[in-house]
Amino acid sequence: MAFEKLCELDDLWEGEMESFEIRGVEILVVWPTDGEIIAYQGLCPHQDIPLAEGKFDGKTLICRAHSWTFDGCSGVGINPSDCCLARYPIKVVGNDVLVDIDGVKPMFAHS
Ligand code: FES
């Protein structure tokens, strides 16, 4: 499948995160401070809580439910360290942020 428009650059601020949806799939867009925009699975791999309800300080992402913590630049788990977020291919064309969600399965701790 091809890249599809997820949002516009104007919908985001550097150092923040926002969630969007494509075809019923929740996608978390993270813009780390001094980094590139990244698209991750929108639901926490622990118990499916929307990650956008958590906190992001420009570097570290913390789920609001049980404080699982992820590196915002890589999606790798910090606590616990044996988990990670699935990452979607993303590209920016003009003001449009495009992602390709096909072929990427969200990670879940208990699946
Ligand atoms: S649901 Fe995210 S830490 Fe439990």
Coordinates of N, CA and C and ligand atoms in Angstrom, one line a residue:
M1 N 0.9 -1.2 0.0 CA 0.0 0.0 0.0 C 0.9 1.2 0.0
A2 N 0.3 2.3 -0.4 CA 1.1 3.5 -0.5 C 1.0 4.4 0.7
F3 N 1.8 5.4 0.7 CA 1.7 6.4 1.8 C 0.4 7.1 1.7
E4 N -0.2 7.4 2.9 CA -1.4 8.1 3.0 C -1.2 9.3 3.9
K5 N -2.0 10.4 3.6 CA -1.9 11.6 4.4 C -2.5 11.3 5.8
L6 N -1.6 11.7 6.8 CA -2.1 11.5 8.2 C -2.5 12.8 8.8
C7 N -1.7 13.8 8.6 CA -1.9 15.2 9.2 C -1.1 16.2 8.4
E8 N -1.1 17.4 8.9 CA -0.2 18.4 8.3 C 0.8 18.8 9.3
L9 N 1.9 19.3 8.9 CA 3.0 19.8 9.8 C 2.4 20.8 10.7
D10 N 1.5 21.6 10.3 CA 0.9 22.7 11.1 C 0.2 22.1 12.3
D11 N -0.2 20.8 12.3 CA -0.9 20.2 13.4 C 0.0 19.8 14.5
L12 N 1.3 20.0 14.4 CA 2.3 19.5 15.3 C 3.2 20.6 15.8
W13 N 3.8 20.5 17.0 CA 4.9 21.3 17.4 C 6.0 20.5 17.8
E14 N 7.2 21.0 17.5 CA 8.4 20.3 17.9 C 8.4 20.1 19.4
G15 N 8.8 18.9 19.9 CA 8.8 18.7 21.3 C 7.5 18.1 21.9
E16 N 6.5 17.9 21.0 CA 5.2 17.5 21.4 C 4.8 16.2 20.7
M17 N 3.7 15.7 21.1 CA 3.1 14.5 20.4 C 1.6 14.7 20.1
E18 N 1.1 14.0 19.2 CA -0.3 14.1 18.9 C -0.8 12.8 18.2
S19 N -2.0 12.4 18.4 CA -2.5 11.2 17.8 C -3.5 11.5 16.7
F20 N -3.4 10.7 15.6 CA -4.3 10.8 14.5 C -4.7 9.4 14.1
E21 N -5.6 9.3 13.2 CA -6.2 8.0 12.8 C -6.2 7.8 11.3
I22 N -5.8 6.6 10.8 CA -6.0 6.3 9.4 C -6.7 4.9 9.4
R23 N -7.9 4.9 8.7 CA -8.6 3.6 8.5 C -8.8 2.9 9.8
G24 N -9.1 3.6 10.9 CA -9.4 3.0 12.2 C -8.2 2.7 13.0
V25 N -7.0 3.0 12.5 CA -5.7 2.7 13.2 C -5.2 4.0 13.9
E26 N -5.1 3.9 15.2 CA -4.6 5.1 15.9 C -3.1 5.2 15.8
I27 N -2.6 6.3 15.4 CA -1.2 6.5 15.2 C -0.7 7.7 16.0
L28 N 0.4 7.5 16.7 CA 1.0 8.6 17.5 C 2.1 9.2 16.7
V29 N 2.0 10.5 16.5 CA 3.1 11.2 15.9 C 3.9 12.0 16.9
V30 N 5.2 11.7 17.0 CA 6.1 12.3 18.0 C 7.1 13.1 17.3
W31 N 7.3 14.3 17.8 CA 8.3 15.2 17.2 C 9.3 15.5 18.3
P32 N 10.4 14.7 18.4 CA 11.4 14.9 19.5 C 12.1 16.3 19.3
T33 N 12.5 16.9 20.4 CA 13.2 18.1 20.3 C 14.5 17.9 19.5
D34 N 14.7 18.8 18.6 CA 15.9 18.7 17.7 C 15.9 17.4 16.9
G35 N 14.8 16.7 16.7 CA 14.8 15.5 16.0 C 13.8 15.5 14.8
E36 N 13.6 14.3 14.2 CA 12.7 14.2 13.1 C 11.3 13.7 13.6
I37 N 10.3 14.0 12.8 CA 9.0 13.4 13.1 C 8.9 11.9 12.9
I38 N 8.3 11.2 13.9 CA 8.2 9.8 13.9 C 6.8 9.4 14.1
A39 N 6.4 8.3 13.5 CA 5.0 7.7 13.7 C 5.1 6.4 14.4
Y40 N 4.4 6.3 15.5 CA 4.4 5.0 16.3 C 3.0 4.5 16.4
Q41 N 2.9 3.3 16.9 CA 1.6 2.7 17.2 C 0.9 3.7 18.3
G42 N -0.4 3.9 18.2 CA -1.0 4.8 19.0 C -1.4 4.3 20.4
L43 N -1.4 2.9 20.5 CA -1.8 2.3 21.8 C -0.6 1.7 22.5
C44 N -0.6 1.9 23.8 CA 0.4 1.3 24.6 C 0.5 -0.2 24.5
P45 N 1.7 -0.8 24.4 CA 1.8 -2.2 24.2 C 1.4 -2.9 25.5
H46 N 1.3 -2.2 26.6 CA 0.9 -2.9 27.9 C -0.5 -3.3 27.9
Q47 N -1.4 -2.3 27.9 CA -2.9 -2.5 28.0 C -3.7 -1.6 27.1
D48 N -3.2 -1.3 25.9 CA -4.0 -0.6 24.9 C -4.5 0.8 25.3
I49 N -3.9 1.4 26.2 CA -4.2 2.8 26.6 C -3.6 3.8 25.5
P50 N -4.4 4.8 25.0 CA -3.8 5.7 24.0 C -2.6 6.4 24.6
L51 N -1.5 6.3 23.9 CA -0.3 6.9 24.4 C -0.4 8.4 24.4
A52 N -1.2 9.0 23.5 CA -1.3 10.4 23.5 C -1.9 11.0 24.8
E53 N -2.5 10.2 25.6 CA -3.0 10.6 26.9 C -1.9 10.7 27.9
G54 N -0.7 10.2 27.6 CA 0.4 10.3 28.5 C 1.2 11.6 28.4
K55 N 2.5 11.5 28.7 CA 3.3 12.7 28.7 C 4.5 12.5 27.8
F56 N 4.9 13.6 27.2 CA 6.1 13.6 26.4 C 6.8 14.9 26.6
D57 N 8.1 14.8 27.0 CA 8.9 16.0 27.3 C 9.8 16.4 26.2
G58 N 9.6 15.9 25.0 CA 10.5 16.2 23.9 C 11.6 15.1 23.8
K59 N 11.6 14.2 24.7 CA 12.6 13.1 24.6 C 12.0 11.8 25.1
T60 N 11.3 11.8 26.2 CA 10.8 10.6 26.8 C 9.3 10.6 26.8
L61 N 8.7 9.4 26.5 CA 7.3 9.3 26.4 C 6.8 8.4 27.6
I62 N 5.8 8.8 28.3 CA 5.4 8.1 29.5 C 3.9 7.8 29.4
C63 N 3.5 6.5 29.4 CA 2.1 6.2 29.4 C 1.4 6.6 30.7
R64 N 0.2 7.1 30.6 CA -0.5 7.7 31.8 C -1.0 6.6 32.7
A65 N -1.1 5.3 32.2 CA -1.8 4.3 32.9 C -0.9 3.7 34.0
H66 N 0.2 3.2 33.6 CA 1.1 2.5 34.5 C 2.6 3.0 34.4
S67 N 2.7 4.1 33.7 CA 4.0 4.8 33.6 C 5.1 4.0 32.8
W68 N 4.7 3.1 31.9 CA 5.7 2.5 31.0 C 6.3 3.7 30.3
T69 N 7.6 3.6 30.1 CA 8.4 4.7 29.5 C 9.2 4.3 28.3
F70 N 9.1 5.2 27.3 CA 9.8 4.9 26.0 C 10.6 6.0 25.5
D71 N 11.7 5.7 24.8 CA 12.5 6.7 24.2 C 11.8 7.2 23.0
G72 N 11.5 8.5 23.0 CA 10.7 9.1 21.9 C 11.4 9.1 20.6
C73 N 12.7 9.0 20.6 CA 13.5 9.0 19.3 C 13.6 7.6 18.7
S74 N 13.4 6.6 19.4 CA 13.6 5.2 18.9 C 12.3 4.3 19.1
G75 N 11.5 4.7 20.1 CA 10.4 3.8 20.5 C 10.8 2.7 21.4
V76 N 12.1 2.6 21.7 CA 12.5 1.5 22.6 C 12.1 1.7 24.0
G77 N 11.7 0.6 24.7 CA 11.3 0.8 26.1 C 12.5 1.1 27.0
I78 N 12.2 2.0 27.9 CA 13.2 2.4 28.9 C 12.8 1.6 30.2
N79 N 11.5 1.6 30.5 CA 11.0 0.9 31.7 C 9.6 0.4 31.4
P80 N 9.4 -0.9 31.2 CA 10.4 -1.9 31.1 C 11.3 -1.8 29.8
S81 N 12.4 -2.4 29.9 CA 13.3 -2.3 28.7 C 13.1 -3.4 27.7
D82 N 12.2 -4.4 28.0 CA 12.0 -5.5 27.0 C 10.8 -5.2 26.2
C83 N 10.4 -4.0 25.9 CA 9.3 -3.7 25.0 C 9.7 -2.6 24.1
C84 N 8.9 -2.4 23.1 CA 9.1 -1.2 22.2 C 7.9 -0.9 21.4
L85 N 7.9 0.2 20.8 CA 6.7 0.6 20.0 C 7.0 0.3 18.5
A86 N 5.9 -0.1 17.8 CA 6.1 -0.3 16.4 C 6.1 1.0 15.7
R87 N 6.9 1.1 14.6 CA 7.1 2.4 14.0 C 6.7 2.3 12.5
Y88 N 5.9 3.3 12.1 CA 5.4 3.3 10.7 C 6.3 4.2 9.8
P89 N 6.6 3.7 8.6 CA 7.3 4.6 7.7 C 6.6 5.9 7.5
I90 N 7.3 7.0 7.5 CA 6.7 8.3 7.5 C 7.5 9.2 6.5
K91 N 6.9 10.1 5.9 CA 7.6 11.1 5.1 C 6.8 12.4 5.0
V92 N 7.5 13.5 4.9 CA 6.9 14.8 4.8 C 7.0 15.3 3.4
V93 N 5.9 15.7 2.8 CA 5.9 16.2 1.4 C 5.2 17.6 1.5
G94 N 5.9 18.6 1.3 CA 5.4 19.9 1.5 C 4.9 20.1 3.0
N95 N 3.6 20.4 3.1 CA 3.1 20.5 4.5 C 2.4 19.3 5.0
D96 N 2.4 18.2 4.1 CA 1.7 17.0 4.5 C 2.6 16.0 5.1
V97 N 2.1 15.3 6.2 CA 2.7 14.2 6.8 C 2.1 12.9 6.4
L98 N 2.8 12.1 5.7 CA 2.3 10.8 5.1 C 2.9 9.6 5.9
V99 N 2.1 8.6 6.0 CA 2.5 7.4 6.6 C 2.0 6.2 5.8
D100 N 2.8 5.1 5.9 CA 2.4 3.8 5.3 C 2.1 2.8 6.4
I101 N 0.9 2.5 6.7 CA 0.6 1.7 7.9 C 0.5 0.2 7.5
D102 N 0.5 -0.2 6.3 CA 0.3 -1.6 5.9 C 1.6 -2.3 6.2
G103 N 1.5 -3.5 6.7 CA 2.6 -4.4 6.9 C 3.3 -4.1 8.3
V104 N 2.8 -3.2 9.0 CA 3.3 -2.9 10.4 C 2.3 -3.3 11.4
K105 N 2.7 -4.2 12.3 CA 1.8 -4.6 13.3 C 2.2 -4.0 14.7
P106 N 1.2 -3.4 15.4 CA 1.5 -2.8 16.7 C 2.0 -3.9 17.6
M107 N 2.9 -3.6 18.5 CA 3.5 -4.5 19.5 C 2.5 -4.5 20.7
F108 N 2.3 -5.7 21.2 CA 1.6 -5.9 22.5 C 2.3 -6.8 23.4
A109 N 2.3 -6.5 24.6 CA 3.1 -7.2 25.6 C 2.5 -8.6 25.9
H110 N 1.2 -8.7 25.7 CA 0.5 -9.9 26.1 C -0.1 -10.7 25.0
S111 N 0.3 -10.4 23.8 CA -0.3 -11.1 22.6 C 0.6 -12.3 22.2
Ligands
FES1 S1 -1.3 0.7 29.6 FE1 0.5 1.8 29.3 S2 1.7 1.4 31.0 FE2 0.0 0.1 31.3

